[in-house]
Amino acid sequence: MPLDYANIYPERSRRRSEIIMENLENRIENREIFKNAPRTEPERQHYFIGQCRKSVKKRSEELGRPLFFRCVTFGCQMNARDSEKLEGILEAVGYRKTDSEEADFVIYNTCTVRENANLKVYGHLGQLGKAKKKQPWMKIALCGCMMQEPQVVEKLKKSYRFVDLIFGTHNIYKFAEYLAEVLARDEMVVEIWKDTDQIVENLPVDRKYPFKSGVNIMFGCNNFCSYCIVPYVRGRERSRRPEEILTEIRRLAQDGVVEIMLLGQNVNSYGKNLEQPMTFAQLLREVAKIDGIQRIRFMTSHPKDLSDELIEVMASEPKVCRHLHLPLQSGSSRILKQMNRRYTKEQYLDLVDRIRRAIPDISLTTDIIVGFPGETEEDFQETLDVVRRVCYDSAFTFQYSKRSGTPAAAMENQVPHEEVQRHFDQLLAEVQEIAREVCRRDEHTVQEVLVEGINEHDASLVSGRLSNNILVHFPGDASMIGTLQKVYLEESRGFYYMGRLA
Ligand code: SAH
Ligand code: SF4
Ligand code: F3S
């Protein structure tokens, strides 16, 4: 069917020949802008931000309205932080943020850690395809971990031709450059890198919260847990230089941030590949010296690399929050070996003992996978045993999901779905029952709460978090947002407290 260009550009309803002319001009112009671009980073990206700004302004004047973008994020804290960088660039070039899918530019930052994550993206893409039929000027971009899988990109190129831009996790810093290309021409732009050793600093970021922020301290993962796809899609471990991290945090503090979350797939191995090696515990000490920062969190800690030095810093440094996320994955030493986690049940329990001895009020949370290939009833009982002994404040429980290319996907003894479901339900019930008890440990005490916002259901209340990450709701107003308040915890309601100002 011939394309109806008048329909594709309804607001201008121009003839086809004019559109082709425009494309030709654009390509020439395109070549010019690429020829003049600086070679060094981040200067190159700042140059493309300038170029995009011109296109967005021109288009906005033609339409007589501002242009809008929507950014949808799947997956972990690292993806959330990446999305703040994408949004920072979109805002810097002149787009305005919207929650509507009928935006001029829509970007999906994807996750592929479990099959469900992928299915969600295809579901949304179906909807986007329909929206684009109604508003063909829309630009659709996909990035993130799922794009690092070659079979995904093949499928998109074949069956989702309406997507304008596809890029991966290693070249996200080049977003402004790709955006310039997409705005200048009407062809699908696809660029995926296998890996990178680049860390580009000092690009715009749009933070979701004014008072708290994630800060990447490292990228990638070298652990190759046998079920996990992250090392394949995020590449090898690379630590940011401490000066860069500390400068970023100092700037955040000046900008009103009081709580930071240091981010990495395995923060405990921070610094090993730096020119001047530094441990994570040493970095924490440096971060704690920064004025204005009142709370420091981090995630995620791999149990095999958690050092006594880190326990010591956590115990002695009041700014470090009383919370540790310590993924267990399985309580069976046999399964842990198959998972390539490199610790045993006994070593994990011993680590928990040492942490609890040094920091008695610490809250522990975890991740657990149910139904790893070959998991027997006995193995599952070992997991329940650890859950009962450690008494987690909360646990993220996952059904094992087969990720092609990982060693576990090729294991023969995959567990039948019904059995996985039965164990999963049992584990969840147990985890919740324990959490309800554990979470009330601070009832009738006064604790500091960082107020995060007005309560969603009752505008006379504000909601915030304790140092150990548990939610608290209490009477207050918007002036408290972003401040630490002393709150009397009147009543525990399972996973949260109701309180009042002390
Ligand atoms: N780097 C972190 C985890 C990142 S992925 C760590 O090592 O702890 C977050 C969680 O997803 C993991 O802890 C694991 O519990 C879960 N996960 C990863 N791959 C999975 C898979 N194939 N199936 C089910 N859950 C998985
Ligand atoms: Fe995946 Fe293991 Fe790396 Fe965590 S440590 S991201 S679970 S491979
Ligand atoms: Fe998902 Fe990638 Fe994070 S696969 S969990 S978004 S690192």
Short mmCIF file of N, CA and C in Angstrom, two decimals, residues 49-204:
data_model
loop_
_atom_site.label_atom_id
_atom_site.label_comp_id
_atom_site.label_asym_id
_atom_site.label_seq_id
_atom_site.Cartn_x
_atom_site.Cartn_y
_atom_site.Cartn_z
N ILE A 49 23.47 17.59 21.75
CA ILE A 49 22.34 18.15 22.51
C ILE A 49 21.95 19.48 21.86
N GLY A 50 22.97 20.27 21.51
CA GLY A 50 22.72 21.57 20.84
C GLY A 50 22.00 21.38 19.51
N GLN A 51 22.44 20.38 18.74
CA GLN A 51 21.81 20.12 17.43
C GLN A 51 20.35 19.68 17.62
N CYS A 52 20.12 18.79 18.58
CA CYS A 52 18.75 18.31 18.83
C CYS A 52 17.86 19.48 19.27
N ARG A 53 18.44 20.36 20.07
CA ARG A 53 17.66 21.49 20.58
C ARG A 53 17.10 22.30 19.41
N LYS A 54 17.94 22.48 18.38
CA LYS A 54 17.48 23.24 17.20
C LYS A 54 16.32 22.51 16.52
N SER A 55 16.46 21.19 16.31
CA SER A 55 15.38 20.44 15.64
C SER A 55 14.09 20.49 16.44
N VAL A 56 14.21 20.30 17.78
CA VAL A 56 13.02 20.26 18.62
C VAL A 56 12.33 21.63 18.59
N LYS A 57 13.13 22.70 18.62
CA LYS A 57 12.57 24.06 18.62
C LYS A 57 11.81 24.29 17.30
N LYS A 58 12.44 23.89 16.21
CA LYS A 58 11.85 24.10 14.89
C LYS A 58 10.52 23.35 14.80
N ARG A 59 10.54 22.12 15.19
CA ARG A 59 9.34 21.29 15.12
C ARG A 59 8.23 21.82 16.02
N SER A 60 8.63 22.28 17.20
CA SER A 60 7.66 22.82 18.14
C SER A 60 7.02 24.09 17.59
N GLU A 61 7.83 24.91 16.90
CA GLU A 61 7.26 26.13 16.30
C GLU A 61 6.29 25.79 15.18
N GLU A 62 6.65 24.75 14.39
CA GLU A 62 5.75 24.34 13.30
C GLU A 62 4.41 23.86 13.85
N LEU A 63 4.48 23.12 14.95
CA LEU A 63 3.25 22.55 15.52
C LEU A 63 2.49 23.56 16.39
N GLY A 64 3.18 24.61 16.80
CA GLY A 64 2.54 25.60 17.67
C GLY A 64 2.28 25.07 19.06
N ARG A 65 3.07 24.11 19.50
CA ARG A 65 2.93 23.57 20.86
C ARG A 65 4.26 22.95 21.28
N PRO A 66 4.43 22.75 22.62
CA PRO A 66 5.66 22.08 23.04
C PRO A 66 5.66 20.61 22.61
N LEU A 67 6.84 20.00 22.54
CA LEU A 67 6.93 18.56 22.26
C LEU A 67 7.05 17.82 23.59
N PHE A 68 6.45 16.63 23.64
CA PHE A 68 6.44 15.86 24.89
C PHE A 68 7.17 14.52 24.74
N PHE A 69 7.79 14.08 25.86
CA PHE A 69 8.39 12.75 25.86
C PHE A 69 7.83 11.92 27.01
N ARG A 70 7.88 10.61 26.82
CA ARG A 70 7.54 9.68 27.89
C ARG A 70 8.64 8.64 27.98
N CYS A 71 9.10 8.39 29.21
CA CYS A 71 10.17 7.40 29.42
C CYS A 71 9.64 6.33 30.37
N VAL A 72 9.65 5.08 29.93
CA VAL A 72 9.14 3.98 30.76
C VAL A 72 10.33 3.09 31.14
N THR A 73 10.45 2.80 32.45
CA THR A 73 11.62 2.05 32.93
C THR A 73 11.22 0.70 33.49
N PHE A 74 11.90 -0.34 33.08
CA PHE A 74 11.73 -1.67 33.67
C PHE A 74 13.02 -2.02 34.41
N GLY A 75 12.91 -3.00 35.35
CA GLY A 75 14.13 -3.56 35.93
C GLY A 75 14.62 -2.86 37.18
N CYS A 76 15.93 -2.90 37.36
CA CYS A 76 16.54 -2.59 38.66
C CYS A 76 16.87 -1.11 38.84
N GLN A 77 17.46 -0.81 39.98
CA GLN A 77 17.86 0.57 40.33
C GLN A 77 18.84 1.15 39.31
N MET A 78 19.64 0.26 38.72
CA MET A 78 20.62 0.76 37.75
C MET A 78 19.93 1.26 36.49
N ASN A 79 18.86 0.55 36.10
CA ASN A 79 18.09 1.02 34.96
C ASN A 79 17.37 2.32 35.31
N ALA A 80 16.88 2.40 36.55
CA ALA A 80 16.18 3.61 36.97
C ALA A 80 17.13 4.81 36.87
N ARG A 81 18.38 4.58 37.30
CA ARG A 81 19.36 5.66 37.23
C ARG A 81 19.67 6.01 35.77
N ASP A 82 19.79 5.01 34.91
CA ASP A 82 20.02 5.27 33.49
C ASP A 82 18.89 6.11 32.92
N SER A 83 17.65 5.81 33.35
CA SER A 83 16.51 6.56 32.81
C SER A 83 16.58 8.03 33.21
N GLU A 84 17.12 8.30 34.41
CA GLU A 84 17.27 9.71 34.81
C GLU A 84 18.23 10.42 33.86
N LYS A 85 19.21 9.67 33.34
CA LYS A 85 20.15 10.26 32.39
C LYS A 85 19.46 10.50 31.05
N LEU A 86 18.65 9.54 30.61
CA LEU A 86 17.91 9.71 29.35
C LEU A 86 16.98 10.92 29.46
N GLU A 87 16.28 11.01 30.59
CA GLU A 87 15.34 12.12 30.79
C GLU A 87 16.07 13.45 30.85
N GLY A 88 17.27 13.43 31.46
CA GLY A 88 18.06 14.66 31.55
C GLY A 88 18.36 15.19 30.14
N ILE A 89 18.68 14.28 29.24
CA ILE A 89 19.01 14.69 27.87
C ILE A 89 17.74 15.16 27.14
N LEU A 90 16.66 14.42 27.30
CA LEU A 90 15.43 14.81 26.62
C LEU A 90 14.97 16.19 27.09
N GLU A 91 15.13 16.47 28.37
CA GLU A 91 14.74 17.80 28.86
C GLU A 91 15.71 18.87 28.36
N ALA A 92 17.00 18.51 28.32
CA ALA A 92 17.99 19.49 27.86
C ALA A 92 17.75 19.87 26.39
N VAL A 93 17.19 18.97 25.59
CA VAL A 93 16.97 19.33 24.18
C VAL A 93 15.60 19.99 23.97
N GLY A 94 14.81 20.09 25.03
CA GLY A 94 13.58 20.90 24.93
C GLY A 94 12.27 20.13 24.98
N TYR A 95 12.33 18.81 25.16
CA TYR A 95 11.07 18.06 25.33
C TYR A 95 10.54 18.29 26.74
N ARG A 96 9.22 18.18 26.88
CA ARG A 96 8.63 18.20 28.22
C ARG A 96 8.12 16.82 28.57
N LYS A 97 8.18 16.52 29.87
CA LYS A 97 7.83 15.17 30.34
C LYS A 97 6.31 14.99 30.41
N THR A 98 5.82 13.80 30.03
CA THR A 98 4.40 13.50 30.20
C THR A 98 4.26 12.04 30.59
N ASP A 99 3.11 11.71 31.20
CA ASP A 99 2.84 10.31 31.52
C ASP A 99 1.95 9.67 30.46
N SER A 100 1.61 10.46 29.44
CA SER A 100 0.72 9.94 28.40
C SER A 100 1.52 9.20 27.33
N GLU A 101 0.93 8.11 26.84
CA GLU A 101 1.59 7.33 25.78
C GLU A 101 1.50 8.08 24.45
N GLU A 102 0.66 9.13 24.41
CA GLU A 102 0.54 9.88 23.15
C GLU A 102 1.59 10.98 23.10
N ALA A 103 2.80 10.64 23.39
CA ALA A 103 3.87 11.63 23.40
C ALA A 103 4.52 11.70 22.03
N ASP A 104 5.34 12.73 21.81
CA ASP A 104 6.05 12.85 20.53
C ASP A 104 7.26 11.93 20.49
N PHE A 105 7.84 11.66 21.67
CA PHE A 105 8.98 10.76 21.75
C PHE A 105 8.75 9.80 22.92
N VAL A 106 8.75 8.50 22.63
CA VAL A 106 8.54 7.52 23.69
C VAL A 106 9.77 6.62 23.76
N ILE A 107 10.32 6.46 24.95
CA ILE A 107 11.48 5.57 25.09
C ILE A 107 11.23 4.54 26.18
N TYR A 108 11.53 3.26 25.88
CA TYR A 108 11.40 2.17 26.83
C TYR A 108 12.79 1.70 27.21
N ASN A 109 13.11 1.81 28.49
CA ASN A 109 14.39 1.32 28.99
C ASN A 109 14.13 -0.07 29.58
N THR A 110 14.59 -1.10 28.88
CA THR A 110 14.11 -2.46 29.15
C THR A 110 15.01 -3.28 30.08
N CYS A 111 14.43 -4.38 30.58
CA CYS A 111 15.13 -5.33 31.46
C CYS A 111 14.91 -6.72 30.87
N THR A 112 15.84 -7.62 31.08
CA THR A 112 15.66 -8.97 30.54
C THR A 112 16.04 -10.04 31.56
N VAL A 113 16.02 -9.67 32.85
CA VAL A 113 16.51 -10.60 33.87
C VAL A 113 15.62 -11.84 33.98
N ARG A 114 14.33 -11.65 33.76
CA ARG A 114 13.40 -12.79 33.70
C ARG A 114 12.51 -12.66 32.46
N GLU A 115 11.98 -13.79 32.02
CA GLU A 115 11.16 -13.81 30.82
C GLU A 115 10.01 -12.79 30.89
N ASN A 116 9.35 -12.68 32.06
CA ASN A 116 8.21 -11.74 32.20
C ASN A 116 8.57 -10.35 31.78
N ALA A 117 9.82 -9.95 32.11
CA ALA A 117 10.25 -8.58 31.81
C ALA A 117 10.18 -8.36 30.30
N ASN A 118 10.61 -9.35 29.51
CA ASN A 118 10.57 -9.23 28.05
C ASN A 118 9.14 -9.20 27.53
N LEU A 119 8.31 -10.09 28.10
CA LEU A 119 6.93 -10.17 27.62
C LEU A 119 6.21 -8.84 27.80
N LYS A 120 6.51 -8.19 28.94
CA LYS A 120 5.87 -6.88 29.20
C LYS A 120 6.21 -5.90 28.10
N VAL A 121 7.47 -5.88 27.68
CA VAL A 121 7.90 -4.92 26.67
C VAL A 121 7.17 -5.17 25.35
N TYR A 122 7.07 -6.45 24.92
CA TYR A 122 6.36 -6.73 23.67
C TYR A 122 4.88 -6.31 23.78
N GLY A 123 4.29 -6.54 24.96
CA GLY A 123 2.90 -6.13 25.18
C GLY A 123 2.74 -4.63 24.97
N HIS A 124 3.61 -3.86 25.61
CA HIS A 124 3.54 -2.40 25.48
C HIS A 124 3.79 -1.97 24.03
N LEU A 125 4.71 -2.68 23.36
CA LEU A 125 5.05 -2.29 21.99
C LEU A 125 3.84 -2.42 21.07
N GLY A 126 3.03 -3.45 21.30
CA GLY A 126 1.81 -3.62 20.51
C GLY A 126 0.95 -2.36 20.61
N GLN A 127 0.80 -1.87 21.84
CA GLN A 127 0.00 -0.66 22.08
C GLN A 127 0.63 0.54 21.37
N LEU A 128 1.95 0.63 21.49
CA LEU A 128 2.64 1.79 20.89
C LEU A 128 2.48 1.81 19.37
N GLY A 129 2.51 0.61 18.78
CA GLY A 129 2.35 0.49 17.34
C GLY A 129 1.01 1.10 16.91
N LYS A 130 -0.03 0.78 17.70
CA LYS A 130 -1.36 1.33 17.39
C LYS A 130 -1.36 2.85 17.54
N ALA A 131 -0.74 3.33 18.62
CA ALA A 131 -0.70 4.79 18.85
C ALA A 131 0.02 5.47 17.70
N LYS A 132 1.08 4.84 17.20
CA LYS A 132 1.86 5.49 16.14
C LYS A 132 1.07 5.53 14.82
N LYS A 133 0.18 4.58 14.64
CA LYS A 133 -0.65 4.62 13.42
C LYS A 133 -1.50 5.90 13.43
N LYS A 134 -1.97 6.26 14.64
CA LYS A 134 -2.80 7.46 14.75
C LYS A 134 -1.96 8.72 14.68
N GLN A 135 -0.73 8.67 15.17
CA GLN A 135 0.14 9.85 15.17
C GLN A 135 1.51 9.47 14.64
N PRO A 136 1.61 9.40 13.31
CA PRO A 136 2.81 8.83 12.69
C PRO A 136 4.08 9.65 12.91
N TRP A 137 3.95 10.85 13.40
CA TRP A 137 5.15 11.65 13.65
C TRP A 137 5.86 11.22 14.94
N MET A 138 5.18 10.35 15.69
CA MET A 138 5.75 9.87 16.94
C MET A 138 7.09 9.15 16.70
N LYS A 139 8.05 9.32 17.62
CA LYS A 139 9.30 8.57 17.52
C LYS A 139 9.34 7.59 18.69
N ILE A 140 9.71 6.33 18.38
CA ILE A 140 9.73 5.30 19.42
C ILE A 140 11.15 4.74 19.55
N ALA A 141 11.66 4.75 20.78
CA ALA A 141 13.03 4.27 21.02
C ALA A 141 13.03 3.16 22.06
N LEU A 142 13.94 2.21 21.90
CA LEU A 142 14.10 1.12 22.86
C LEU A 142 15.56 1.02 23.26
N CYS A 143 15.82 0.87 24.54
CA CYS A 143 17.21 0.70 24.97
C CYS A 143 17.24 -0.22 26.18
N GLY A 144 18.39 -0.40 26.78
CA GLY A 144 18.49 -1.22 27.99
C GLY A 144 18.88 -2.66 27.71
N CYS A 145 18.82 -3.47 28.77
CA CYS A 145 19.42 -4.80 28.76
C CYS A 145 18.86 -5.74 27.70
N MET A 146 17.54 -5.65 27.46
CA MET A 146 16.93 -6.57 26.48
C MET A 146 17.52 -6.37 25.08
N MET A 147 17.96 -5.15 24.79
CA MET A 147 18.49 -4.84 23.46
C MET A 147 19.87 -5.46 23.22
N GLN A 148 20.50 -5.93 24.31
CA GLN A 148 21.82 -6.56 24.16
C GLN A 148 21.69 -8.01 23.69
N GLU A 149 20.45 -8.48 23.54
CA GLU A 149 20.26 -9.87 23.09
C GLU A 149 20.00 -9.86 21.59
N PRO A 150 20.89 -10.48 20.81
CA PRO A 150 20.77 -10.41 19.35
C PRO A 150 19.40 -10.88 18.83
N GLN A 151 18.83 -11.95 19.46
CA GLN A 151 17.56 -12.46 18.91
C GLN A 151 16.43 -11.45 19.12
N VAL A 152 16.54 -10.62 20.16
CA VAL A 152 15.52 -9.60 20.40
C VAL A 152 15.58 -8.55 19.29
N VAL A 153 16.80 -8.10 19.00
CA VAL A 153 16.95 -7.05 17.98
C VAL A 153 16.50 -7.57 16.61
N GLU A 154 16.81 -8.85 16.31
CA GLU A 154 16.34 -9.44 15.05
C GLU A 154 14.82 -9.39 14.96
N LYS A 155 14.18 -9.79 16.04
CA LYS A 155 12.71 -9.82 16.08
C LYS A 155 12.14 -8.42 15.88
N LEU A 156 12.76 -7.44 16.53
CA LEU A 156 12.27 -6.05 16.42
C LEU A 156 12.43 -5.56 14.98
N LYS A 157 13.58 -5.87 14.38
CA LYS A 157 13.84 -5.38 13.03
C LYS A 157 12.85 -5.99 12.04
N LYS A 158 12.45 -7.24 12.34
CA LYS A 158 11.56 -7.94 11.42
C LYS A 158 10.09 -7.56 11.67
N SER A 159 9.66 -7.63 12.92
CA SER A 159 8.22 -7.52 13.19
C SER A 159 7.79 -6.20 13.80
N TYR A 160 8.71 -5.35 14.15
CA TYR A 160 8.33 -4.06 14.78
C TYR A 160 9.03 -2.93 14.05
N ARG A 161 8.75 -2.83 12.75
CA ARG A 161 9.45 -1.86 11.90
C ARG A 161 9.18 -0.42 12.30
N PHE A 162 8.12 -0.21 13.07
CA PHE A 162 7.75 1.17 13.42
C PHE A 162 8.66 1.76 14.50
N VAL A 163 9.53 0.93 15.08
CA VAL A 163 10.47 1.45 16.09
C VAL A 163 11.54 2.29 15.38
N ASP A 164 11.86 3.47 15.91
CA ASP A 164 12.80 4.38 15.24
C ASP A 164 14.24 4.22 15.71
N LEU A 165 14.41 3.83 16.99
CA LEU A 165 15.77 3.82 17.52
C LEU A 165 15.96 2.66 18.50
N ILE A 166 17.04 1.92 18.30
CA ILE A 166 17.37 0.82 19.22
C ILE A 166 18.85 0.96 19.60
N PHE A 167 19.13 1.06 20.88
CA PHE A 167 20.53 1.04 21.32
C PHE A 167 20.64 0.25 22.62
N GLY A 168 21.87 -0.06 23.03
CA GLY A 168 22.06 -0.98 24.15
C GLY A 168 22.55 -0.30 25.42
N THR A 169 23.12 -1.11 26.31
CA THR A 169 23.51 -0.58 27.62
C THR A 169 24.89 0.09 27.58
N HIS A 170 25.77 -0.34 26.65
CA HIS A 170 27.14 0.16 26.66
C HIS A 170 27.28 1.54 26.02
N ASN A 171 26.34 1.88 25.13
CA ASN A 171 26.46 3.15 24.41
C ASN A 171 25.37 4.14 24.81
N ILE A 172 24.80 3.96 25.98
CA ILE A 172 23.71 4.84 26.43
C ILE A 172 24.18 6.30 26.49
N TYR A 173 25.48 6.50 26.75
CA TYR A 173 25.98 7.88 26.84
C TYR A 173 25.90 8.60 25.49
N LYS A 174 25.69 7.82 24.41
CA LYS A 174 25.60 8.43 23.08
C LYS A 174 24.15 8.75 22.69
N PHE A 175 23.25 8.72 23.66
CA PHE A 175 21.84 8.92 23.34
C PHE A 175 21.59 10.21 22.56
N ALA A 176 22.24 11.29 22.95
CA ALA A 176 22.00 12.58 22.27
C ALA A 176 22.36 12.47 20.79
N GLU A 177 23.45 11.76 20.51
CA GLU A 177 23.90 11.59 19.12
C GLU A 177 22.86 10.80 18.31
N TYR A 178 22.36 9.72 18.90
CA TYR A 178 21.35 8.91 18.19
C TYR A 178 20.06 9.71 18.00
N LEU A 179 19.73 10.48 19.02
CA LEU A 179 18.51 11.30 18.94
C LEU A 179 18.62 12.28 17.78
N ALA A 180 19.81 12.88 17.63
CA ALA A 180 20.02 13.83 16.53
C ALA A 180 19.79 13.11 15.19
N GLU A 181 20.26 11.89 15.09
CA GLU A 181 20.11 11.13 13.86
C GLU A 181 18.64 10.80 13.59
N VAL A 182 17.95 10.37 14.64
CA VAL A 182 16.54 9.99 14.49
C VAL A 182 15.69 11.20 14.12
N LEU A 183 16.01 12.35 14.71
CA LEU A 183 15.21 13.54 14.43
C LEU A 183 15.46 14.03 13.01
N ALA A 184 16.61 13.67 12.45
CA ALA A 184 16.96 14.18 11.13
C ALA A 184 16.54 13.25 10.00
N ARG A 185 16.19 12.01 10.30
CA ARG A 185 15.80 11.13 9.19
C ARG A 185 14.77 10.10 9.62
N ASP A 186 14.21 9.44 8.62
CA ASP A 186 13.06 8.57 8.88
C ASP A 186 13.39 7.10 8.81
N GLU A 187 14.62 6.71 9.06
CA GLU A 187 14.95 5.29 9.02
C GLU A 187 15.24 4.78 10.42
N MET A 188 15.08 3.46 10.57
CA MET A 188 15.36 2.86 11.87
C MET A 188 16.87 2.98 12.16
N VAL A 189 17.21 3.49 13.33
CA VAL A 189 18.62 3.58 13.72
C VAL A 189 18.87 2.50 14.77
N VAL A 190 19.81 1.59 14.48
CA VAL A 190 20.10 0.50 15.42
C VAL A 190 21.58 0.50 15.72
N GLU A 191 21.95 0.65 16.99
CA GLU A 191 23.37 0.52 17.32
C GLU A 191 23.54 -0.17 18.67
N ILE A 192 24.11 -1.35 18.59
CA ILE A 192 24.34 -2.14 19.81
C ILE A 192 25.84 -2.45 19.88
N TRP A 193 26.44 -2.23 21.03
CA TRP A 193 27.85 -2.60 21.21
C TRP A 193 27.92 -3.84 22.07
N LYS A 194 28.97 -4.63 21.81
CA LYS A 194 29.12 -5.87 22.60
C LYS A 194 29.63 -5.58 24.00
N ASP A 195 30.45 -4.55 24.13
CA ASP A 195 31.05 -4.23 25.44
C ASP A 195 31.68 -2.84 25.34
N THR A 196 32.14 -2.31 26.43
CA THR A 196 32.86 -1.04 26.39
C THR A 196 33.75 -0.92 27.61
N ASP A 197 34.82 -0.11 27.48
CA ASP A 197 35.57 0.21 28.70
C ASP A 197 35.39 1.69 29.02
N GLN A 198 34.50 2.35 28.26
CA GLN A 198 34.27 3.79 28.43
C GLN A 198 33.35 4.06 29.62
N ILE A 199 33.66 5.09 30.39
CA ILE A 199 32.69 5.63 31.35
C ILE A 199 32.67 7.13 31.07
N VAL A 200 31.59 7.63 30.50
CA VAL A 200 31.54 9.05 30.16
C VAL A 200 30.83 9.81 31.27
N GLU A 201 31.50 10.85 31.78
CA GLU A 201 30.97 11.61 32.92
C GLU A 201 30.36 12.92 32.43
N ASN A 202 29.64 13.57 33.34
CA ASN A 202 29.18 14.95 33.14
C ASN A 202 28.22 15.17 31.98
N LEU A 203 27.18 14.34 31.93
CA LEU A 203 26.07 14.59 31.00
C LEU A 203 24.85 14.96 31.85
N PRO A 204 23.84 15.61 31.24
CA PRO A 204 22.69 16.04 32.06
C PRO A 204 21.94 14.86 32.69
#
